[in-house]
Amino acid sequence: MRNAFADELTKLGNEDSRVVMLSGDIGNRLFDKFKDKHPSRFFNCGVAEANMMGVAAGMAMNGLRPVAYTITPFVTTRCLEQIRTDVCYHEAPVTIVAVGAGLAYSGLGPTHHACEDISFLRSIPNMVVICPGDAFEVRGALRAAMQQDRPVYIRMGKKGEPVVHKGPIADFKIGKAITIEEGSDVCLLSTGNMLPEVIEAAHKLKEKGISAEVVSFHTVKPLDEDKLKQAFSRFKLVATIEEHSLIGGFGSAVSEWLADTETKHQKFLRFGTPDAFFKKSGEQEYAREVLGLTGHQIADKIIHALS
Amino acid sequence: MNVAVRSTAAKPDVAALKAQAARLRGKIIEMSHKAQAAHLASSLSCADAMTAAYWHVLNIDPKNPTDPLRDRFILSKGHAAAALFATLAMKGYFPIEELDTYCQDGGRLAEHPPANLLPGVEAATGSLGHGLPLGCGMALAGRIKGESFRVFALLSDGENNEGSVWEAAMFAAAQKLENVCVVVDYNKWQATARSNETLMLAPLRDKWAAFGWDAHEIDGHDVGALAEAMQNIPNGSGKPVALIAHTVKGKGVSFMEDDNNWHYRAPTAEEVVKSFKELGLS
């Protein structure tokens, strides 16, 4: 996702002279092409995220389209007040791009994990929250973010995730979920970097004779309400899957929507991370296994719920 | 390159500025009394800097408050909103009568400057340590777009407690933002204690200088000196400029001066009359 982001950003920078890149001292060589072409529009803001976010807001309030980028906790919780007050209160069109969502940087420990950011950011007025499911969705999200006039948060995985879409998504739209595989028994609503696990879960379910629809629910705010209505009316089980805390994330957003709209539904499962720091060493695959977030574990739990 | 048309560096009319500063203080005191709102003393300590900025320095047109080439003035110490609102009204950004709605239900004049609501307010402030990063972003936007406007940020001394101020200070120096000027309203008090007994600011000029700024100490009640120093931005040093303005909290009213109770207290009708007498206002 990271390389797709840098590449798409360079293209956008070529097309639109308002695009400015702010990095919190990461992405060694990642932005070389952008820097080469637009040296006056690239800023390494150092390890000073509060300032970076304020600078981005000041630029956006004066006609530019800044992108502020660093590792997820540092570009979200570290400078949360700047996001809330400088960016969102002013409705400044800053695009915040985070790398290492959820447990992508599992091995680096809880300082670098990000399982609370969706919760924080979606509660701020004027903020849009997008969790792309693969590299093509990252490109679509970034392009869509630049075409509107408001704050956007894009929550990426890291690099090397499996690509799900076959090519560029021509009609990527903020707030419009994408059906990846059609099904008829259960509906798996995936947000962000969990998408490959969810596809694997669907395949495991198919082996057991259960037809699963897979949806990349990339925008957590605003929710695609049409898709939710359809999912809860059509399927005997709907599940939300995210690499984020069960408190305040995508599953919470859908639960709130269910309560507020008094939507009748059958079974509803939420997959996410528990209310605990993941302190043990190990990479993302290990962490997912421990937390029950791999494709086969998701499938098993759904089979159990249906039985 | 769009070069802002700037008034020639005329000598400030000190007598006129002093008279204007007194009128501004009077208006602030009236507002505080009527609304029974806090932060009167904080508003009075920066009244001379506000006067120098708005009545001599800034290249602004109240009839065209969003002119891309205007100088930007950010009241980073947003709790002195009364000083900003009174200034903007007196400059004609909105009707002077609207000041009567300060802190009243449903108005545009809350206790801190709002975002995207009131003409002339460049940034919503109130949480400290935000104005300078925003100002750096504005200055860079100007640089990228070829607009040579200047950015002034008025900070409180207590605000220098915030780490984001120093992040921005290092950033502005690295980017050589010579169009940026910080004025620190150094009134030696923060909300509940002497500032240097809370977090050690001294030597404050040296700190700003060490962070890469062209830093100067100045009498924050000398409107003429403030006007000249602020008008001289950029000043040829190639660096952002910090003016450490020594001030007195509650300046202009003897019984408020350097008495930190007036951080929260609002004056009675009788105290308003006394204040006006001292300020030479009727």
Tab-separated table of C-alpha atoms in Angstrom, chain B residues 43-247:
chain	number	residue	atom	x	y	z
B	43	SER	CA	-6.469	41.264	26.920
B	44	LEU	CA	-5.139	44.515	28.379
B	45	SER	CA	-1.503	43.393	28.379
B	46	CYS	CA	-1.537	42.859	24.606
B	47	ALA	CA	-3.623	45.921	23.694
B	48	ASP	CA	-0.590	47.931	22.587
B	49	ALA	CA	0.723	45.143	20.357
B	50	MET	CA	-2.759	44.765	18.820
B	51	THR	CA	-2.929	48.513	18.240
B	52	ALA	CA	0.512	48.639	16.610
B	53	ALA	CA	-0.386	45.698	14.393
B	54	TYR	CA	-3.844	46.776	13.232
B	55	TRP	CA	-3.397	50.557	13.150
B	56	HIS	CA	0.090	50.709	11.659
B	57	VAL	CA	1.623	47.452	10.482
B	58	LEU	CA	-0.793	45.056	8.827
B	59	ASN	CA	-1.520	45.210	5.134
B	60	ILE	CA	-5.237	44.470	5.426
B	61	ASP	CA	-8.530	45.628	4.022
B	62	PRO	CA	-11.518	45.007	6.317
B	63	LYS	CA	-13.793	45.217	3.254
B	64	ASN	CA	-11.904	42.327	1.666
B	65	PRO	CA	-11.050	40.093	4.627
B	66	THR	CA	-10.083	37.083	2.519
B	67	ASP	CA	-7.732	38.904	0.137
B	68	PRO	CA	-5.032	36.267	-0.558
B	69	LEU	CA	-2.327	38.935	-0.324
B	70	ARG	CA	-3.320	40.260	3.107
B	71	ASP	CA	-0.952	40.011	6.034
B	72	ARG	CA	-2.112	37.371	8.509
B	73	PHE	CA	-2.450	38.143	12.213
B	74	ILE	CA	-3.098	35.141	14.454
B	75	LEU	CA	-4.123	35.731	18.036
B	76	SER	CA	-2.517	32.555	19.292
B	77	LYS	CA	-3.349	33.502	22.876
B	78	GLY	CA	-7.001	33.061	22.016
B	79	HIS	CA	-8.163	33.816	25.550
B	80	ALA	CA	-7.536	37.490	24.736
B	81	ALA	CA	-10.449	37.252	22.285
B	82	ALA	CA	-12.029	40.424	23.666
B	83	ALA	CA	-8.988	42.376	22.435
B	84	LEU	CA	-9.282	40.797	18.986
B	85	PHE	CA	-13.051	41.261	18.699
B	86	ALA	CA	-12.839	44.906	19.790
B	87	THR	CA	-9.979	45.496	17.351
B	88	LEU	CA	-11.775	43.894	14.421
B	89	ALA	CA	-14.988	45.787	15.146
B	90	MET	CA	-13.145	49.106	15.496
B	91	LYS	CA	-11.394	48.387	12.184
B	92	GLY	CA	-14.766	47.788	10.529
B	93	TYR	CA	-14.755	44.018	9.958
B	94	PHE	CA	-18.224	43.880	11.521
B	95	PRO	CA	-20.544	46.414	13.178
B	96	ILE	CA	-19.268	47.810	16.456
B	97	GLU	CA	-22.719	47.126	17.978
B	98	GLU	CA	-22.053	43.397	17.615
B	99	LEU	CA	-19.574	43.689	20.493
B	100	ASP	CA	-22.654	43.898	22.740
B	101	THR	CA	-23.289	40.233	21.890
B	102	TYR	CA	-19.933	39.124	23.350
B	103	CYS	CA	-20.564	35.866	25.269
B	104	GLN	CA	-24.332	36.210	24.777
B	105	ASP	CA	-26.457	33.248	23.681
B	106	GLY	CA	-26.418	32.614	19.950
B	107	GLY	CA	-23.779	35.192	19.012
B	108	ARG	CA	-20.621	34.959	16.952
B	109	LEU	CA	-18.398	36.285	19.733
B	110	ALA	CA	-17.679	33.411	22.108
B	111	GLU	CA	-14.947	33.501	24.723
B	112	HIS	CA	-12.416	32.328	22.151
B	113	PRO	CA	-12.164	33.248	18.458
B	114	PRO	CA	-14.274	30.938	16.271
B	115	ALA	CA	-13.382	29.145	13.028
B	116	ASN	CA	-14.990	30.202	9.745
B	117	LEU	CA	-17.569	32.398	11.437
B	118	LEU	CA	-16.311	35.944	11.949
B	119	PRO	CA	-14.592	38.082	9.292
B	120	GLY	CA	-11.010	38.917	10.158
B	121	VAL	CA	-10.421	35.933	12.459
B	122	GLU	CA	-7.586	34.049	10.772
B	123	ALA	CA	-7.621	31.021	13.060
B	124	ALA	CA	-9.690	29.584	15.855
B	125	THR	CA	-7.510	29.633	18.941
B	126	GLY	CA	-8.028	29.046	22.626
B	127	SER	CA	-6.038	25.907	23.051
B	128	LEU	CA	-2.488	27.207	23.336
B	129	GLY	CA	0.423	26.330	21.091
B	130	HIS	CA	-1.570	26.208	17.843
B	131	GLY	CA	-1.095	29.641	16.322
B	132	LEU	CA	2.537	29.376	15.329
B	133	PRO	CA	2.321	26.003	13.504
B	134	LEU	CA	-0.739	27.321	11.644
B	135	GLY	CA	1.150	30.504	10.866
B	136	CYS	CA	4.123	28.554	9.520
B	137	GLY	CA	1.757	26.654	7.209
B	138	MET	CA	0.247	29.940	6.023
B	139	ALA	CA	3.692	31.421	5.376
B	140	LEU	CA	4.750	28.347	3.397
B	141	ALA	CA	1.512	28.502	1.405
B	142	GLY	CA	2.449	32.063	0.539
B	143	ARG	CA	5.937	31.000	-0.480
B	144	ILE	CA	4.630	28.133	-2.650
B	145	LYS	CA	2.021	30.339	-4.322
B	146	GLY	CA	4.355	33.290	-4.762
B	147	GLU	CA	2.448	35.574	-2.397
B	148	SER	CA	4.725	37.596	-0.177
B	149	PHE	CA	2.379	38.332	2.703
B	150	ARG	CA	3.605	38.344	6.280
B	151	VAL	CA	2.371	36.299	9.223
B	152	PHE	CA	2.225	37.634	12.771
B	153	ALA	CA	1.433	35.391	15.727
B	154	LEU	CA	0.798	36.864	19.155
B	155	LEU	CA	1.634	34.356	21.886
B	156	SER	CA	1.256	34.550	25.652
B	157	ASP	CA	4.198	33.801	27.886
B	158	GLY	CA	2.340	30.871	29.469
B	159	GLU	CA	1.797	29.568	25.961
B	160	ASN	CA	5.560	29.091	25.708
B	161	ASN	CA	4.997	26.102	28.024
B	162	GLU	CA	3.587	24.178	25.079
B	163	GLY	CA	5.967	21.870	23.234
B	164	SER	CA	4.283	22.588	19.917
B	165	VAL	CA	5.539	26.194	20.133
B	166	TRP	CA	9.117	24.949	20.158
B	167	GLU	CA	8.473	22.371	17.439
B	168	ALA	CA	7.209	25.211	15.286
B	169	ALA	CA	10.088	27.477	16.305
B	170	MET	CA	12.652	24.940	15.054
B	171	PHE	CA	10.624	24.307	11.911
B	172	ALA	CA	10.285	28.004	11.054
B	173	ALA	CA	14.021	28.505	11.537
B	174	ALA	CA	14.878	25.496	9.356
B	175	GLN	CA	12.555	26.789	6.638
B	176	LYS	CA	13.952	30.320	7.004
B	177	LEU	CA	10.480	31.796	7.330
B	178	GLU	CA	11.630	35.399	7.438
B	179	ASN	CA	8.054	36.593	6.805
B	180	VAL	CA	6.969	35.187	10.165
B	181	CYS	CA	7.004	37.291	13.315
B	182	VAL	CA	6.147	36.107	16.803
B	183	VAL	CA	5.258	38.619	19.480
B	184	VAL	CA	5.365	37.153	22.971
B	185	ASP	CA	3.160	39.048	25.413
B	186	TYR	CA	5.574	38.523	28.307
B	187	ASN	CA	3.432	39.734	31.217
B	188	LYS	CA	5.141	37.380	33.690
B	189	TRP	CA	1.919	35.658	34.729
B	190	GLN	CA	0.047	32.636	33.540
B	191	ALA	CA	-3.432	31.611	34.654
B	192	THR	CA	-2.636	30.756	38.247
B	193	ALA	CA	0.986	31.637	38.958
B	194	ARG	CA	4.082	33.592	37.956
B	195	SER	CA	5.202	32.169	34.620
B	196	ASN	CA	8.856	31.735	35.557
B	197	GLU	CA	7.882	29.924	38.744
B	198	THR	CA	5.754	27.497	36.714
B	199	LEU	CA	8.030	26.504	33.853
B	200	MET	CA	11.306	28.380	33.552
B	201	LEU	CA	11.023	30.619	30.496
B	202	ALA	CA	13.955	32.867	31.299
B	203	PRO	CA	16.084	33.733	29.487
B	204	LEU	CA	13.258	33.859	26.968
B	205	ARG	CA	14.961	35.960	24.299
B	206	ASP	CA	17.995	33.677	24.425
B	207	LYS	CA	15.769	30.630	24.048
B	208	TRP	CA	14.155	31.969	20.884
B	209	ALA	CA	17.569	33.006	19.582
B	210	ALA	CA	18.936	29.542	20.331
B	211	PHE	CA	16.046	28.096	18.327
B	212	GLY	CA	17.245	29.999	15.289
B	213	TRP	CA	15.200	33.184	15.471
B	214	ASP	CA	16.225	36.801	15.244
B	215	ALA	CA	15.025	37.549	18.750
B	216	HIS	CA	14.719	40.939	20.431
B	217	GLU	CA	13.404	42.248	23.704
B	218	ILE	CA	11.059	45.186	23.433
B	219	ASP	CA	8.847	47.313	25.659
B	220	GLY	CA	5.454	45.795	24.951
B	221	HIS	CA	3.682	49.023	25.879
B	222	ASP	CA	5.761	51.266	23.606
B	223	VAL	CA	3.399	51.381	20.632
B	224	GLY	CA	5.888	53.292	18.537
B	225	ALA	CA	8.677	50.764	19.081
B	226	LEU	CA	6.287	47.855	18.471
B	227	ALA	CA	4.982	49.446	15.291
B	228	GLU	CA	8.470	50.020	13.912
B	229	ALA	CA	9.770	46.548	14.798
B	230	MET	CA	6.714	44.781	13.370
B	231	GLN	CA	6.616	46.938	10.251
B	232	ASN	CA	10.230	45.962	9.602
B	233	ILE	CA	9.331	42.309	8.820
B	234	PRO	CA	11.158	40.742	7.061
B	235	ASN	CA	14.078	42.537	8.617
B	236	GLY	CA	16.940	41.313	6.461
B	237	SER	CA	18.252	38.792	8.989
B	238	GLY	CA	16.980	35.924	6.849
B	239	LYS	CA	15.364	34.486	9.975
B	240	PRO	CA	11.920	34.529	11.519
B	241	VAL	CA	11.671	37.300	14.080
B	242	ALA	CA	10.671	36.983	17.733
B	243	LEU	CA	9.772	40.092	19.689
B	244	ILE	CA	9.819	39.349	23.395
B	245	ALA	CA	7.484	42.112	24.520
B	246	HIS	CA	7.809	42.938	28.195
B	247	THR	CA	4.350	43.797	29.402
